[in-house]
mmCIF file of C-alpha atoms and ligand atoms in Angstrom:
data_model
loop_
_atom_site.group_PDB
_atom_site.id
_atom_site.type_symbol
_atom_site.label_atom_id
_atom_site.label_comp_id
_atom_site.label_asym_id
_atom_site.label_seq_id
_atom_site.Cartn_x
_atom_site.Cartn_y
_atom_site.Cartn_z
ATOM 1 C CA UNK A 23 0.000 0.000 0.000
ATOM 2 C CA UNK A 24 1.175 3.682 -0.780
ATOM 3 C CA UNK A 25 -0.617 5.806 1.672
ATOM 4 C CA UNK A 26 -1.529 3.605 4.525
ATOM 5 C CA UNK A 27 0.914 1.539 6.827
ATOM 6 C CA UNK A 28 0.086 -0.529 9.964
ATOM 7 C CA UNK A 29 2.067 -1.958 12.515
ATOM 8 C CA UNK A 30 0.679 -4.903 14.871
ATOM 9 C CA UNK A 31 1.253 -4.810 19.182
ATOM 10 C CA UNK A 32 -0.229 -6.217 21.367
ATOM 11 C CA UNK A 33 -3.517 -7.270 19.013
ATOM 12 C CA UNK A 34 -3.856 -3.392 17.636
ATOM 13 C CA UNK A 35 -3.240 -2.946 14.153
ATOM 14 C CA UNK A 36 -1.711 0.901 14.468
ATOM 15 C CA UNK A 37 -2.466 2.117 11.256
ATOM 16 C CA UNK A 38 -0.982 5.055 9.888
ATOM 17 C CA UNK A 39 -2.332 7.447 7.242
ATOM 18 C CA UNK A 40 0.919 9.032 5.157
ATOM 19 C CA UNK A 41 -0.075 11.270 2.322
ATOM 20 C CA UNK A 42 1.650 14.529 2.539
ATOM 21 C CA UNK A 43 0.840 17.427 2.798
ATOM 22 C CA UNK A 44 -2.366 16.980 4.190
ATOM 23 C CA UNK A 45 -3.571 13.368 4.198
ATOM 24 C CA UNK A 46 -6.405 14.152 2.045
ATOM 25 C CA UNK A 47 -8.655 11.533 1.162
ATOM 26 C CA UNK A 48 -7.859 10.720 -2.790
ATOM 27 C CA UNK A 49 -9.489 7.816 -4.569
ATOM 28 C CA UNK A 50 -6.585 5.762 -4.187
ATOM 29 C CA UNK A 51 -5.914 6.355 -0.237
ATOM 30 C CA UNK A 52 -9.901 5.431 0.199
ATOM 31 C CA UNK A 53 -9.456 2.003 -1.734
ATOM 32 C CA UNK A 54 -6.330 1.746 0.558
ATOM 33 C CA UNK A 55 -8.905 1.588 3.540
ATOM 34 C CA UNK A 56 -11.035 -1.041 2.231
ATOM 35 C CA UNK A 57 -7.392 -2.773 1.682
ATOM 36 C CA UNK A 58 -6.346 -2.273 5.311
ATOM 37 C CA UNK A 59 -9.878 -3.847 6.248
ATOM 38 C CA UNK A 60 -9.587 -7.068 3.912
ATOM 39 C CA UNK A 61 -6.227 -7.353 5.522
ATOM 40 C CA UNK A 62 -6.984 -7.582 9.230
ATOM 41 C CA UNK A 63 -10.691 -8.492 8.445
ATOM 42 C CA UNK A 64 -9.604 -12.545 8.875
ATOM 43 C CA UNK A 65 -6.183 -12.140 11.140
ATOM 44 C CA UNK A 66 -6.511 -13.143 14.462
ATOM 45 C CA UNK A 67 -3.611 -11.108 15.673
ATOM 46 C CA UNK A 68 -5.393 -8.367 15.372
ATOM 47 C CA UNK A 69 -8.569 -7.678 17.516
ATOM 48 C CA UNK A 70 -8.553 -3.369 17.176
ATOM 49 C CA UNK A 71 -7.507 -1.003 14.894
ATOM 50 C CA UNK A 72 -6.422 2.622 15.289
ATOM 51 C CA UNK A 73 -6.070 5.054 12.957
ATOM 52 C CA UNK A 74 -4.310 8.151 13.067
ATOM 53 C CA UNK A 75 -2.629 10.553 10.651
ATOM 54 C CA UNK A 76 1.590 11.197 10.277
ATOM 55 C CA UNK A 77 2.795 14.599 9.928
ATOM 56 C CA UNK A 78 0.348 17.692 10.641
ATOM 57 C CA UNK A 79 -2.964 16.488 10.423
ATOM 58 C CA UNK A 80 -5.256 13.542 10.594
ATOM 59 C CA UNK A 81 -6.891 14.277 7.349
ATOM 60 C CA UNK A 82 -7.892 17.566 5.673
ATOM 61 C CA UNK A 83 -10.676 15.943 3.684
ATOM 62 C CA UNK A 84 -11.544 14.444 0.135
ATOM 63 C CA UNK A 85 -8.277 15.525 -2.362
ATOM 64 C CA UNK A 86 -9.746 19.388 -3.348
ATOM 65 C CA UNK A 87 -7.620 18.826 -6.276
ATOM 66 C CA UNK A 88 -8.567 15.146 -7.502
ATOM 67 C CA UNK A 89 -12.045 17.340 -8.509
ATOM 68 C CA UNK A 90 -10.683 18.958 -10.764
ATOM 69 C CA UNK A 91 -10.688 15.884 -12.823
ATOM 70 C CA UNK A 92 -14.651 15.459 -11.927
ATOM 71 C CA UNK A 93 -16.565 16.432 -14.984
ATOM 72 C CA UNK A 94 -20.287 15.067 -14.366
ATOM 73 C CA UNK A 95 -22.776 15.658 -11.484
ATOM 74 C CA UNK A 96 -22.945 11.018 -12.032
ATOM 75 C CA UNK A 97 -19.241 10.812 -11.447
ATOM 76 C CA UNK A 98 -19.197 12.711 -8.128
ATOM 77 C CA UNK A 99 -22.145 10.558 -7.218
ATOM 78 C CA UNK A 100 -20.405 7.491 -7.718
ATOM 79 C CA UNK A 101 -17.376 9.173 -5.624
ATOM 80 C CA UNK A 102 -19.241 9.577 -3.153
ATOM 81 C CA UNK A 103 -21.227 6.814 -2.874
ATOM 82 C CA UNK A 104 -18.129 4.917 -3.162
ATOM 83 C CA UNK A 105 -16.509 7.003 -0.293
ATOM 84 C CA UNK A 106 -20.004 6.073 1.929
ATOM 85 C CA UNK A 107 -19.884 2.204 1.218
ATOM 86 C CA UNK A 108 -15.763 1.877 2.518
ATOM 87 C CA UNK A 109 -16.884 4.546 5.478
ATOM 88 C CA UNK A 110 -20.484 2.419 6.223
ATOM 89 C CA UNK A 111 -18.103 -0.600 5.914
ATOM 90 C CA UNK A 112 -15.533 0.903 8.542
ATOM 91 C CA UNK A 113 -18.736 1.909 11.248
ATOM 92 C CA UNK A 114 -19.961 -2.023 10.881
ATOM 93 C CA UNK A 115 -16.464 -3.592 10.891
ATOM 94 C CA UNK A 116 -16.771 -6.447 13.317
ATOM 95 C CA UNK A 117 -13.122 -5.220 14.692
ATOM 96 C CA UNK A 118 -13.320 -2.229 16.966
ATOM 97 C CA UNK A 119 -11.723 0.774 14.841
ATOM 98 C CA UNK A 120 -10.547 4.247 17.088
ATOM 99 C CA UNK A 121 -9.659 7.186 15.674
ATOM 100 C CA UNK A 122 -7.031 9.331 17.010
ATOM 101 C CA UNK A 123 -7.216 12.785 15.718
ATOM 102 C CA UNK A 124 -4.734 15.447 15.352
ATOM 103 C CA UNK A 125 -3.923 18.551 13.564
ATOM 104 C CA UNK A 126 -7.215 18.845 11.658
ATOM 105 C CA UNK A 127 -9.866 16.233 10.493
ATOM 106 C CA UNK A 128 -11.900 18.117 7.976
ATOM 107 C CA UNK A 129 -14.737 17.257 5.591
ATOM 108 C CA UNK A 130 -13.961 13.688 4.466
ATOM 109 C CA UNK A 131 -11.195 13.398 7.096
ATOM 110 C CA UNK A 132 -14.150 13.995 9.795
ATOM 111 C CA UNK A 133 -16.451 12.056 8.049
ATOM 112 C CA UNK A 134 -14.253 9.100 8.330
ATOM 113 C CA UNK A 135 -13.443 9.594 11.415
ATOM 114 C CA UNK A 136 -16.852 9.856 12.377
ATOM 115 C CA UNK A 137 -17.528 6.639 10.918
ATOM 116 C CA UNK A 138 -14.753 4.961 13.606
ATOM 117 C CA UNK A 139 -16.707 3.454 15.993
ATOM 118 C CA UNK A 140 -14.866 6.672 19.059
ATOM 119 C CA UNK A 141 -12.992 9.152 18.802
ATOM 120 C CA UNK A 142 -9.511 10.084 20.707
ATOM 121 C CA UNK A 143 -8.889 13.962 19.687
ATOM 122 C CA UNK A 144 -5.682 16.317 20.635
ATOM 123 C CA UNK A 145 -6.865 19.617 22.526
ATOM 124 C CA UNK A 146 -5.874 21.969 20.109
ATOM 125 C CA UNK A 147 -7.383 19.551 17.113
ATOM 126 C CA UNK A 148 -9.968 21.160 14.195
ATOM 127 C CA UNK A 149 -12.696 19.242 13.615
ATOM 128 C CA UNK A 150 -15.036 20.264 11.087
ATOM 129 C CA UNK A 151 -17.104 19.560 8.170
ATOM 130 C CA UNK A 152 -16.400 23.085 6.000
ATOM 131 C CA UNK A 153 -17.254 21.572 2.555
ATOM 132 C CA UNK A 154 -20.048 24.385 2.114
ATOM 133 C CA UNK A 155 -16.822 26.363 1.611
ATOM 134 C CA UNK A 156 -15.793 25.085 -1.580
ATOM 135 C CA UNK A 157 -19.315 25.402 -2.627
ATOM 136 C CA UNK A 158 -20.264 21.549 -1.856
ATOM 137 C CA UNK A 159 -21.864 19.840 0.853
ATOM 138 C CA UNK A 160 -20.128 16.670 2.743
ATOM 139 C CA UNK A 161 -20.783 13.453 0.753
ATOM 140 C CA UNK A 162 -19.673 10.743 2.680
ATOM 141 C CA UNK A 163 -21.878 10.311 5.533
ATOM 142 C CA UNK A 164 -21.540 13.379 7.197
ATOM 143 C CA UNK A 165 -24.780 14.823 6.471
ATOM 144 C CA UNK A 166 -26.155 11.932 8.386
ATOM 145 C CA UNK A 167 -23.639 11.315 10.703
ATOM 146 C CA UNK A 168 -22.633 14.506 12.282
ATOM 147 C CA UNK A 169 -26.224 15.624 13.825
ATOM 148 C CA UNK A 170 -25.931 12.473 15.074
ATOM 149 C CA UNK A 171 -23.016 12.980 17.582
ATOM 150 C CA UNK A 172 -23.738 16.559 17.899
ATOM 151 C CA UNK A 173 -27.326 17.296 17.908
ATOM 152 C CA UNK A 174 -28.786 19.048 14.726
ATOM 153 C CA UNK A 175 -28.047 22.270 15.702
ATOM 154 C CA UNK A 176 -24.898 22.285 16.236
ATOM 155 C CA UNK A 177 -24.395 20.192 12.878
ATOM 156 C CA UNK A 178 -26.147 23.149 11.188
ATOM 157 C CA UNK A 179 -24.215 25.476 12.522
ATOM 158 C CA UNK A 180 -20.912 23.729 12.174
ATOM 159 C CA UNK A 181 -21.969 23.339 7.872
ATOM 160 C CA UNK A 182 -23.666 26.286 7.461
ATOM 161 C CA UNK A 183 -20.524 28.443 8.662
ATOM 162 C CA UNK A 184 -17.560 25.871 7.853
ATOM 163 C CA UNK A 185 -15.681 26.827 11.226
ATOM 164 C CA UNK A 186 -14.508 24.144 12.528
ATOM 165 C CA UNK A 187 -14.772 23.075 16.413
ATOM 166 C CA UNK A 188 -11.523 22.298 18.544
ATOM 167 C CA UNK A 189 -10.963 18.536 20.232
ATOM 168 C CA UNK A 190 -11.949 20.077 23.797
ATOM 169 C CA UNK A 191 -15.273 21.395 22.193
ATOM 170 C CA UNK A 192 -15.554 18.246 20.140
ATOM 171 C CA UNK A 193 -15.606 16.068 23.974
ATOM 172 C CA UNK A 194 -18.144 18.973 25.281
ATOM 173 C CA UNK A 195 -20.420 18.398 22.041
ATOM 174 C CA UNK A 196 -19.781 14.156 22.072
ATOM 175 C CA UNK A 197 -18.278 14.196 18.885
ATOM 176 C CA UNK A 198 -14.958 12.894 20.558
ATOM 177 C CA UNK A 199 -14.642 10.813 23.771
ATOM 178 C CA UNK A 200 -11.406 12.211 25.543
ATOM 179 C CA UNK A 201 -8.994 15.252 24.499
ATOM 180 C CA UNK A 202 -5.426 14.811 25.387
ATOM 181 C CA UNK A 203 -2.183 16.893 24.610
ATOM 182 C CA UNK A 204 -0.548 15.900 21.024
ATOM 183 C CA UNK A 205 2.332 13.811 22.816
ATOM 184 C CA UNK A 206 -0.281 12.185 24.944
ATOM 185 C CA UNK A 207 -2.867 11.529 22.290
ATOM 186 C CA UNK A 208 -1.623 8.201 20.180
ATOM 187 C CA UNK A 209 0.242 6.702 23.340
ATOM 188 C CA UNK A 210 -3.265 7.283 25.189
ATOM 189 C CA UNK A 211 -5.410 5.654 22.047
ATOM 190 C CA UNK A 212 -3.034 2.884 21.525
ATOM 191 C CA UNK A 213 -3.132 1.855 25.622
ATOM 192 C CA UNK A 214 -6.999 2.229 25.736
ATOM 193 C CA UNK A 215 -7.266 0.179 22.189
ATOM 194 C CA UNK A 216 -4.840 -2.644 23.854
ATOM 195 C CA UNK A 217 -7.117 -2.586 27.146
ATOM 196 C CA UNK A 218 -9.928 -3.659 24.436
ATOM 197 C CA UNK A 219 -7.900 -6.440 23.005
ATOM 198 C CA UNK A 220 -8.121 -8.363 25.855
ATOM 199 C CA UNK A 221 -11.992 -8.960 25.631
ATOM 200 C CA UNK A 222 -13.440 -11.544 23.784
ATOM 201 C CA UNK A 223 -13.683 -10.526 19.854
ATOM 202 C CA UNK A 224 -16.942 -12.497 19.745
ATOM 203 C CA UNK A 225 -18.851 -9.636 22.560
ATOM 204 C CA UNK A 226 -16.523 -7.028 20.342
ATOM 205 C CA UNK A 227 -18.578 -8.088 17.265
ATOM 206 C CA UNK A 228 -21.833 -8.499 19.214
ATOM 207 C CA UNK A 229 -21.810 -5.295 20.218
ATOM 208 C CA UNK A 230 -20.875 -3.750 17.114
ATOM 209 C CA UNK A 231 -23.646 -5.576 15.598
ATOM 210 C CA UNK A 232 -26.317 -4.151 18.454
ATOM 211 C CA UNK A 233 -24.568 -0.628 17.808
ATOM 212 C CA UNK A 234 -25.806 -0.531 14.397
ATOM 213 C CA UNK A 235 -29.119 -0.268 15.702
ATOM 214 C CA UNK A 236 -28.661 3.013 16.578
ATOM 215 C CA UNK A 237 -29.162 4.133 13.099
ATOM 216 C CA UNK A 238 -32.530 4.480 11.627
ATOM 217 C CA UNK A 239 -33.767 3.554 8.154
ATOM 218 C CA UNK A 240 -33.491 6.683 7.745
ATOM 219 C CA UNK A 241 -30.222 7.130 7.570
ATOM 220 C CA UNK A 242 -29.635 5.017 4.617
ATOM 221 C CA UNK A 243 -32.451 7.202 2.308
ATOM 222 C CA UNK A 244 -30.294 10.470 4.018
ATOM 223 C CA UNK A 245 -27.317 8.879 2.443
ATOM 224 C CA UNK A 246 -28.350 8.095 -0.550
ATOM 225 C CA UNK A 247 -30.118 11.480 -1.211
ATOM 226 C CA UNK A 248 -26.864 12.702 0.188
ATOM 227 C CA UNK A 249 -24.713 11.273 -2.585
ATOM 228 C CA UNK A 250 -27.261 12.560 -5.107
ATOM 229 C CA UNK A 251 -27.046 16.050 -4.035
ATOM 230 C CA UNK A 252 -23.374 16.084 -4.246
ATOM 231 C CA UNK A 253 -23.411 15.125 -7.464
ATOM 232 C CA UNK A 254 -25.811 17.804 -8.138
ATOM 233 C CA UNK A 255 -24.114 20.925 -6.298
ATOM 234 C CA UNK A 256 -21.015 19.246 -7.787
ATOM 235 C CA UNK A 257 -22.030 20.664 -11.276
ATOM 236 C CA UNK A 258 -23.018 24.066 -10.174
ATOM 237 C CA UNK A 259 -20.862 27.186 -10.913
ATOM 238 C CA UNK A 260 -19.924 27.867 -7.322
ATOM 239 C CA UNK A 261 -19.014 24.380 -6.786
ATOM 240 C CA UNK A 262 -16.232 24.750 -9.377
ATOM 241 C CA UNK A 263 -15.354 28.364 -8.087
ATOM 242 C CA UNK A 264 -14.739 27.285 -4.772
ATOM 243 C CA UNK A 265 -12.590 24.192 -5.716
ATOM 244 C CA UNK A 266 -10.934 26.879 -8.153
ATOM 245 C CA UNK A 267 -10.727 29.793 -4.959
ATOM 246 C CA UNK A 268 -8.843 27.065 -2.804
ATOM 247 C CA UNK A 269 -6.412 25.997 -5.375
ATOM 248 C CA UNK A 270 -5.843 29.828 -6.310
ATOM 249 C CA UNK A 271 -5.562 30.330 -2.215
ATOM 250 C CA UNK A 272 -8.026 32.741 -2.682
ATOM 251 C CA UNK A 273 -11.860 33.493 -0.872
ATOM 252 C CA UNK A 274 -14.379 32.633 -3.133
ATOM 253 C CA UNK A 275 -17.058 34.672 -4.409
ATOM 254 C CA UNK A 276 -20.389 31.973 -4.595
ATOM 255 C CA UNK A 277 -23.408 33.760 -7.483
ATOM 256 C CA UNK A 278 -25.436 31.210 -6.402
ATOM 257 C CA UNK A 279 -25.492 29.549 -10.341
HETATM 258 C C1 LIG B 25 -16.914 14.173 0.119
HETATM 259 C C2 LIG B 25 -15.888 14.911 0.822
HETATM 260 C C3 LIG B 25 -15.622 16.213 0.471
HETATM 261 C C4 LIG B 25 -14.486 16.916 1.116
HETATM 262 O O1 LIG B 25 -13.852 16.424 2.037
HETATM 263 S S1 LIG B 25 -14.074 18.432 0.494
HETATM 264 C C5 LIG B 25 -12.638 18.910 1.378
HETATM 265 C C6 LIG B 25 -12.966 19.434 2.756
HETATM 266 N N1 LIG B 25 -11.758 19.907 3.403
HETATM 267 C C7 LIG B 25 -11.375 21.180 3.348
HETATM 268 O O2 LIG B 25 -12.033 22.025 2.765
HETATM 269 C C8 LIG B 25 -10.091 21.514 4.055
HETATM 270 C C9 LIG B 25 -9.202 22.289 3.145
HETATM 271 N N2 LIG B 25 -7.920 22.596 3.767
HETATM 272 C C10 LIG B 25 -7.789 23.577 4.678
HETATM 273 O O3 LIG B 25 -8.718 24.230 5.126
HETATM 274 C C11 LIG B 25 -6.399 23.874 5.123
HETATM 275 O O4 LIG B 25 -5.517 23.396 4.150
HETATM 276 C C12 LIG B 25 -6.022 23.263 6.500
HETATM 277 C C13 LIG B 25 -6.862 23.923 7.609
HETATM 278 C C14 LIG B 25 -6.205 21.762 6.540
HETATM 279 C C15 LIG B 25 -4.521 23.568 6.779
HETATM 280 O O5 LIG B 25 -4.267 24.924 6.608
HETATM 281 P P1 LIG B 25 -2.743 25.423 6.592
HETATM 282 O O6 LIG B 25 -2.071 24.957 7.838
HETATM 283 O O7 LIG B 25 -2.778 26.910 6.354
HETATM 284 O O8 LIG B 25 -2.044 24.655 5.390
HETATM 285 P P2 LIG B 25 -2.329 24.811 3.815
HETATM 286 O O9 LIG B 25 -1.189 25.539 3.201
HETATM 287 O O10 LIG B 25 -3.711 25.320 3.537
HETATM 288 O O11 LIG B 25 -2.319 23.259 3.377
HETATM 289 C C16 LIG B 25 -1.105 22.527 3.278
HETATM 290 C C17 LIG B 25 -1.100 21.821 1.925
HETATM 291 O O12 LIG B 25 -2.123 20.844 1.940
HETATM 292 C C18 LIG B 25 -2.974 21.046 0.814
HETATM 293 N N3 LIG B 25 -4.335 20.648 1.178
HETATM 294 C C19 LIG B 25 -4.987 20.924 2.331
HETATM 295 N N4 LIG B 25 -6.197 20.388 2.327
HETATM 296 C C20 LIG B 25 -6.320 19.740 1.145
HETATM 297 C C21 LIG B 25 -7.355 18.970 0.563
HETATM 298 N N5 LIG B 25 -8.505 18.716 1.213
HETATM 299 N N6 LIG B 25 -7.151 18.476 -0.671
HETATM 300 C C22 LIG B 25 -5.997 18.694 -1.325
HETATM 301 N N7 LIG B 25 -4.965 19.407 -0.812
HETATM 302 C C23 LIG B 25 -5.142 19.908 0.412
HETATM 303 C C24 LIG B 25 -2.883 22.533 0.508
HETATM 304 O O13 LIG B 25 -3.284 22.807 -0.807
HETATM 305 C C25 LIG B 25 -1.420 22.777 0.750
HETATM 306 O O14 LIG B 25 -0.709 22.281 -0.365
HETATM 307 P P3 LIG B 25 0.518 23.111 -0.970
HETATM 308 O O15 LIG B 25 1.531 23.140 0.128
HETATM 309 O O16 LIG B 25 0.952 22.301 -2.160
HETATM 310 O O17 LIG B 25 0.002 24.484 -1.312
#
């Protein structure tokens, strides 16, 4: 794999995301987490997962610049449907995945953390789905997802401005279950994911499998309308402005074509 490498101690596959500068979530990094799953899926040394991001951040999102390459409203459907069904696989995985987040998890980044079944976070962290930015809306999951840790409120308020909430406001808000200094935060995930090892991987499964009850049905028609409406704003005017703005490092000016 080019982006993703794991290590195994103590039954906790530490996986590592490694795409410089930013981590972001191209097509080829997402098929890399369907790898890592297929990998450990069936290997009985490993019993949890972690992921976490090297260098500054956990992930800054979907690849801005992979849309450039995006020419119909049905291809960023299928992108993002394809993004939901690794993610949807990820939040069932009969393993127990934990996310440790630092730097920034934006847009896709948060959306696949947020499909990790808790969240570590550092303090100083940016978490933060700011897709409306680039004249978009999230497409995997978050739509769905977010209101669902945070109340929808606070989900409105987090998409409708793009700001971004810290890891200490992320615990306060239940998007994240501890905050912890950046030296403390992997050493912390990995001893809590090792303390989960130990119990039996058949109660692990069962009670991912009762989790999943927690959704509704309809979740799964929010997703899918989700994925349709990306692929719709996807072909407006503003969408490609703001993809354009970022690359230019610019503020975008949306006209609302
Ligand atoms: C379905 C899902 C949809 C989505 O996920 S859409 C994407 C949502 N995410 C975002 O909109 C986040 C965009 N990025 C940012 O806001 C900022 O960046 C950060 C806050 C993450 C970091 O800011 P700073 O510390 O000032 O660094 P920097 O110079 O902006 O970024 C460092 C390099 O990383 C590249 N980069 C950052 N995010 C992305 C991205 N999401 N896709 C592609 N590249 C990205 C930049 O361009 C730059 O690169 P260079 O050094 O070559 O100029």
């Amino acid at each position: 794999m080019e982006f993703l490498r794991w290590t195994v101690e103590e039954g906790v596959a530490i996986a590592t995301i490694q795409r410089p500068p930013a981590n972001a979530l191209s097509r080829g990094l997402i098929l890399e987490v369907n790898e890592l799953l297929n990998a450990v899926e069936h290997d009985d040394t490993v019993r949890v997962i972690v992921l976490h991001g090297d260098g500054r951040f956990f992930s800054a999102g979907a690849d801005i610049k992979e849309f450039t390459d995006v020419s119909s409203g049905a291809e960023f459907t299928k992108l993002s449907a394809n993004g939901q069904d690794v993610f949807e696989r990820l939040e069932k995985f009969p393993k127990p995945v934990i996310a440790g987040i630092h730097g920034a998890a934006l847009g896709g980044g948060l959306e696949l953390a947020m499909s990790c079944h808790f969240r570590y976070v550092s303090e100083k962290a940016k978490l933060g789905l700011p897709e409306l930015q680039l004249g978009l809306i999230p497409g995997f999951g978050g739509t769905q997802r977010l209101p669902r840790y945070v109340g929808v409120a606070k989900a409105a308020e987090m998409m409708f401005t793009s700001d971004p909430i810290t890891g200490t406001e992320a615990v306060k808000w239940g998007l994240a279950n501890a905050a912890f200094s950046d030296e403390e935060l992997l050493p912390q995930t990995i001893a809590t994911a090792k303390r989960i090892a130990k119990k039996s991987p058949v109660t692990l499964k069962a009670a991912i499998d009762m989790l999943q009850f927690a959704k509704h049905t309809s979740f799964y028609e929010g997703v899918e309308a989700e994925a349709q409406a990306f692929g719709t704003v996807f072909m407006s005017a503003d969408a490609k402005e703001g993809i354009q703005a970022f690359i230019e490092k610019r503020e975008p000016t949306f006209t609302g074509k």
